[in-house]
GROMACS .gro file of C-alpha atoms in nm:
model
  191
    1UNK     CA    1   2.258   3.845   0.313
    2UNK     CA    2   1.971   3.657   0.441
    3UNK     CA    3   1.786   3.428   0.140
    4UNK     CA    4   1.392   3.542   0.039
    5UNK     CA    5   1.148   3.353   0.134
    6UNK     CA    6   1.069   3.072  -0.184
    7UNK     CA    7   0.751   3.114  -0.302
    8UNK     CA    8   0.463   2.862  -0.295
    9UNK     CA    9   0.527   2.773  -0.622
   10UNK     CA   10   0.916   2.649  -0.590
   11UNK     CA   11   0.840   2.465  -0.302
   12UNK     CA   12   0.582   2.284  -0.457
   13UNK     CA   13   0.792   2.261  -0.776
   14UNK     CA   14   1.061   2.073  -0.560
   15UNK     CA   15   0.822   1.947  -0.377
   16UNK     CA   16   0.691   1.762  -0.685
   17UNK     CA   17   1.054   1.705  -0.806
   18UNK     CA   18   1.142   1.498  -0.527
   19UNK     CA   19   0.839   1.279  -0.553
   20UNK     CA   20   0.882   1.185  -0.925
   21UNK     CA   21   1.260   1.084  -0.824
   22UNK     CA   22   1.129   0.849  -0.562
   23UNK     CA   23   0.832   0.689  -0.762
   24UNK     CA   24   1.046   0.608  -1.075
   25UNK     CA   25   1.362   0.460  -0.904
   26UNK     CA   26   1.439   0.152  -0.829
   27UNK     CA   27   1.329   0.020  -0.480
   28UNK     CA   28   1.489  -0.302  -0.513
   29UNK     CA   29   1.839  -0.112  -0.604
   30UNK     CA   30   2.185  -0.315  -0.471
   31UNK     CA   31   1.931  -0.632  -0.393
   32UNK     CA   32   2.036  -0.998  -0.446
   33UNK     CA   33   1.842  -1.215  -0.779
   34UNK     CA   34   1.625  -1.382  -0.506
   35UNK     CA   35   1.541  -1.045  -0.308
   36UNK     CA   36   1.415  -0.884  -0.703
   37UNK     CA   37   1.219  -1.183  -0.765
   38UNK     CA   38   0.991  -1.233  -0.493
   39UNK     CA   39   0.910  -0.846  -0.496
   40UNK     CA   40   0.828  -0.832  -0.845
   41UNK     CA   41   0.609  -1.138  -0.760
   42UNK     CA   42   0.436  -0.926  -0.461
   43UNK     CA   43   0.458  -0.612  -0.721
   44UNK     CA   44   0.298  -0.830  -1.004
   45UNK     CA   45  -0.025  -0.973  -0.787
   46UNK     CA   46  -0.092  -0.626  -0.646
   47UNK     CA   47  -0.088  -0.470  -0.975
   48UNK     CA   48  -0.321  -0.759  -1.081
   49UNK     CA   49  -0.536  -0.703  -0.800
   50UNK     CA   50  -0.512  -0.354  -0.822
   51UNK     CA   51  -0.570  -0.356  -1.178
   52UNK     CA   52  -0.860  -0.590  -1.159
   53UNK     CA   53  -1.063  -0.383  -0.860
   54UNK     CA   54  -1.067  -0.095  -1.038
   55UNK     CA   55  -1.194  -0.295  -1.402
   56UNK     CA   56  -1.430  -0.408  -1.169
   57UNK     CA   57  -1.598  -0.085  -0.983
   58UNK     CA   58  -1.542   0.117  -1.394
   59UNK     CA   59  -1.761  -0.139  -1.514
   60UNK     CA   60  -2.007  -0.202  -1.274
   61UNK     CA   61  -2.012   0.219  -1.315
   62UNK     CA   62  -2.090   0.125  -1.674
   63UNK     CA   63  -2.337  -0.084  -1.667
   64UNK     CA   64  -2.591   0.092  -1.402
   65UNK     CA   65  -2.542   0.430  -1.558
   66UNK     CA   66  -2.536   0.282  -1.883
   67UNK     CA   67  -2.740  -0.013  -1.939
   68UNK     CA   68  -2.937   0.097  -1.575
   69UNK     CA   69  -2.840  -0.279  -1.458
   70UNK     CA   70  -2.579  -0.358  -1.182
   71UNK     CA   71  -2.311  -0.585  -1.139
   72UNK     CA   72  -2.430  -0.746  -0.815
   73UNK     CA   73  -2.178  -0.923  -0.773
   74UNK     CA   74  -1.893  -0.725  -0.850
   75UNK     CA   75  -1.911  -0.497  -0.498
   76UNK     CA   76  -1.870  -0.836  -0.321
   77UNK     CA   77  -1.561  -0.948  -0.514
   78UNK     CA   78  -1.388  -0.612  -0.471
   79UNK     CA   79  -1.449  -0.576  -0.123
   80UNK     CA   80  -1.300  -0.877  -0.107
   81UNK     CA   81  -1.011  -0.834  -0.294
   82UNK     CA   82  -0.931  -0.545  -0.091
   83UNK     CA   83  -0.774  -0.717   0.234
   84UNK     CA   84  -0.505  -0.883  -0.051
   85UNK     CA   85  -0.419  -0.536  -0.186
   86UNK     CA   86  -0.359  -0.427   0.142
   87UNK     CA   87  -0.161  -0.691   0.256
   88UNK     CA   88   0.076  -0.693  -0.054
   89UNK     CA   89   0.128  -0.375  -0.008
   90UNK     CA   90   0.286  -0.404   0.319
   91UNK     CA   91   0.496  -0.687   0.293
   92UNK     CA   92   0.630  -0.517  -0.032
   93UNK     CA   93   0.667  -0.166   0.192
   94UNK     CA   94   0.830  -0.401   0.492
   95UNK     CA   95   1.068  -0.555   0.240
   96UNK     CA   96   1.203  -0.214   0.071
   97UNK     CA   97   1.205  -0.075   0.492
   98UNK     CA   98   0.956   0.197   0.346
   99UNK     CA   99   0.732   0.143   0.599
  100UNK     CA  100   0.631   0.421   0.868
  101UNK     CA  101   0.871   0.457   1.130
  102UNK     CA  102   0.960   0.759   1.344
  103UNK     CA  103   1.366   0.792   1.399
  104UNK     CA  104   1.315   1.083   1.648
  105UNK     CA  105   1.528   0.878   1.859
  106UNK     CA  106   1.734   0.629   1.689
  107UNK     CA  107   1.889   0.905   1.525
  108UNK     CA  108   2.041   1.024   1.825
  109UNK     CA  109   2.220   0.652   1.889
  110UNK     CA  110   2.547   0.599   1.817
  111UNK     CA  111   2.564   0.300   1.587
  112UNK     CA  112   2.627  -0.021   1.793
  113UNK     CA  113   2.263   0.083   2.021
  114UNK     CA  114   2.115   0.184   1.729
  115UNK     CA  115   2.121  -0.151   1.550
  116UNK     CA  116   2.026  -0.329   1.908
  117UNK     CA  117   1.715  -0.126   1.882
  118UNK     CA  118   1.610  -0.170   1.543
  119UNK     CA  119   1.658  -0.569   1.572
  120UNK     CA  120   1.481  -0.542   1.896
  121UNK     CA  121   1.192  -0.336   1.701
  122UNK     CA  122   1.179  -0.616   1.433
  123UNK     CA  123   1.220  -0.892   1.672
  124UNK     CA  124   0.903  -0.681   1.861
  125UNK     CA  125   0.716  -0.635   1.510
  126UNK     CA  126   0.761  -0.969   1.418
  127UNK     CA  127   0.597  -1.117   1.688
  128UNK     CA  128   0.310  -0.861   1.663
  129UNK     CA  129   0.267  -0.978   1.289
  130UNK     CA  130   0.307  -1.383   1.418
  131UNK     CA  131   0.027  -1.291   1.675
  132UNK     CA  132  -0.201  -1.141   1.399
  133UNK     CA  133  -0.164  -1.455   1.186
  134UNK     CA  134  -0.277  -1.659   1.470
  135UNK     CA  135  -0.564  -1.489   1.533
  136UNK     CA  136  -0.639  -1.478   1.170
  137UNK     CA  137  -0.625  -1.865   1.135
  138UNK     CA  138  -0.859  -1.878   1.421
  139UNK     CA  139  -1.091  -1.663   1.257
  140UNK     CA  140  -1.057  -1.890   0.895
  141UNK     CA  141  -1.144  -2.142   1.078
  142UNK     CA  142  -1.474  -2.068   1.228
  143UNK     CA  143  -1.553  -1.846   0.907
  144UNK     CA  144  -1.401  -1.945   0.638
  145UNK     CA  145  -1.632  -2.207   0.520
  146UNK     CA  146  -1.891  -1.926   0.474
  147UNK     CA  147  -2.021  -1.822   0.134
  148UNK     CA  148  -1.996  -1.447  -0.068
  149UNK     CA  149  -2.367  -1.397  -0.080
  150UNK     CA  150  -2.364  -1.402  -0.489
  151UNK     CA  151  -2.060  -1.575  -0.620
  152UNK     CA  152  -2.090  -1.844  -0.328
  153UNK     CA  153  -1.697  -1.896  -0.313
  154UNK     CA  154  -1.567  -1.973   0.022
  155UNK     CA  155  -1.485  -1.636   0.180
  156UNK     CA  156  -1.151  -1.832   0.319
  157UNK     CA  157  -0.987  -1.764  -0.014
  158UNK     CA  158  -1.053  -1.408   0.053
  159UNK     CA  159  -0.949  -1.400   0.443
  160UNK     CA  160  -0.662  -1.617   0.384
  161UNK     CA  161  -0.469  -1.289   0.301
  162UNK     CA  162  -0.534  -1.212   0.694
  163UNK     CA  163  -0.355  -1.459   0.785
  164UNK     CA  164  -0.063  -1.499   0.437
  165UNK     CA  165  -0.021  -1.127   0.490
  166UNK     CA  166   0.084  -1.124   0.868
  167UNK     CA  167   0.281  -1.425   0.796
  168UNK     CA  168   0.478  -1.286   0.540
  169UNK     CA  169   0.550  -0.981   0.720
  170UNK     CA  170   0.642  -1.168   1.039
  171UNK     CA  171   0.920  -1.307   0.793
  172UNK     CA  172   1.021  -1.019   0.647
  173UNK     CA  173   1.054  -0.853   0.971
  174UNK     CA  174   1.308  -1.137   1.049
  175UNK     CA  175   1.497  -1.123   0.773
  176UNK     CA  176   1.554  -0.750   0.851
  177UNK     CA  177   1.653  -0.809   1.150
  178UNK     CA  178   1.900  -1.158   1.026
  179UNK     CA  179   2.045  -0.865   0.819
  180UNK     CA  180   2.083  -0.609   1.078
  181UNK     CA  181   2.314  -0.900   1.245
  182UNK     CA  182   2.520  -0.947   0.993
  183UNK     CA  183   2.572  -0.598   0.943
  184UNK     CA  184   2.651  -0.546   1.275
  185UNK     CA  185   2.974  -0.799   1.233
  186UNK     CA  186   3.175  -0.548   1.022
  187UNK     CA  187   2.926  -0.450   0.706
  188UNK     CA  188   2.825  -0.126   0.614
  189UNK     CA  189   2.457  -0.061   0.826
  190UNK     CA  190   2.129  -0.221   0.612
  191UNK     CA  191   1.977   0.156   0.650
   0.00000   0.00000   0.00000
């Protein structure tokens, strides 16, 4: 006898279900000491960063509505702070392989192709994040001497996460891939 249809409100129940499960458990699960420390390090600075953008935009809320005077300065310094969230962000998602990626058709690969293409997509990815990191030191360098227009800091300390970011990712991408090998010689698959 065929199933009714679920109502709106059990798929979104389930719907909600499954998304508490993934946000409270633990993404660095089955990971090595070294692996748990440097993303608690990424986790730590973007929570800092995090947490300090949005002291910064509540406040400067504050103090126009409240006092009717602005924190000038404070738009500049989150806007800049923004390219480092960003960035940590990624290499965290990179590191935990939660970053978007469609397996329409490595699904359909039996296992030895399948791990040629996904350490020839992180080779690939890799050198796309290497590239990026180039171009980003090129950029520091012809404007990263320039001042924030109220703080006058160096807005290389803020660009520099162009060019860290990429960096870091380019590694990470590696790494995958380094483990993807090494799977590949007898160990269970990294996915």
């Amino acid at each position: 006898m065929p199933q009714p249809p679920q109502s709106d409100d059990d798929l979104a129940n389930k719907v909600d279900a499954a998304s508490r499960a993934v946000d409270f458990m633990d993404h660095d699960a089955g990971k090595g000491r070294v692996d748990r420390a440097i993303n608690k390090v990424a986790e730590v600075a973007g929570v800092t960063v995090l947490a300090t953008i949005v002291v910064l935009v509540f406040g400067n809320a504050a103090t126009r509505y409240i006092m009717n005077s602005a924190l000038v300065w404070s738009d500049e310094l989150v806007l800049s702070l923004l390219p480092w969230l960003g960035m940590l962000g990624m290499f965290l998602s990179i590191r935990r392989r939660q970053i978007i990626r469609i397996e329409f058709l490595s699904a359909k690969l039996p296992d030895g192709p399948r791990r040629i293409l996904y350490c020839v997509t992180e080779l690939l990815a890799a050198g796309a994040f290497m590239w990026l990191a180039v171009a980003a030191f090129q950029y520091i360098q012809l404007f990263g001497g320039d001042r924030t227009i109220y703080l006058q800091i160096q807005k290389g300390w803020f660009q520099a996460a162009l060019l860290i970011g990429p960096a870091l990712a380019a590694l990470a991408y590696l790494l995958l891939m380094i483990e993807e090998l090494r799977s590949s010689r007898g160990k269970t698959p990294t996915r």
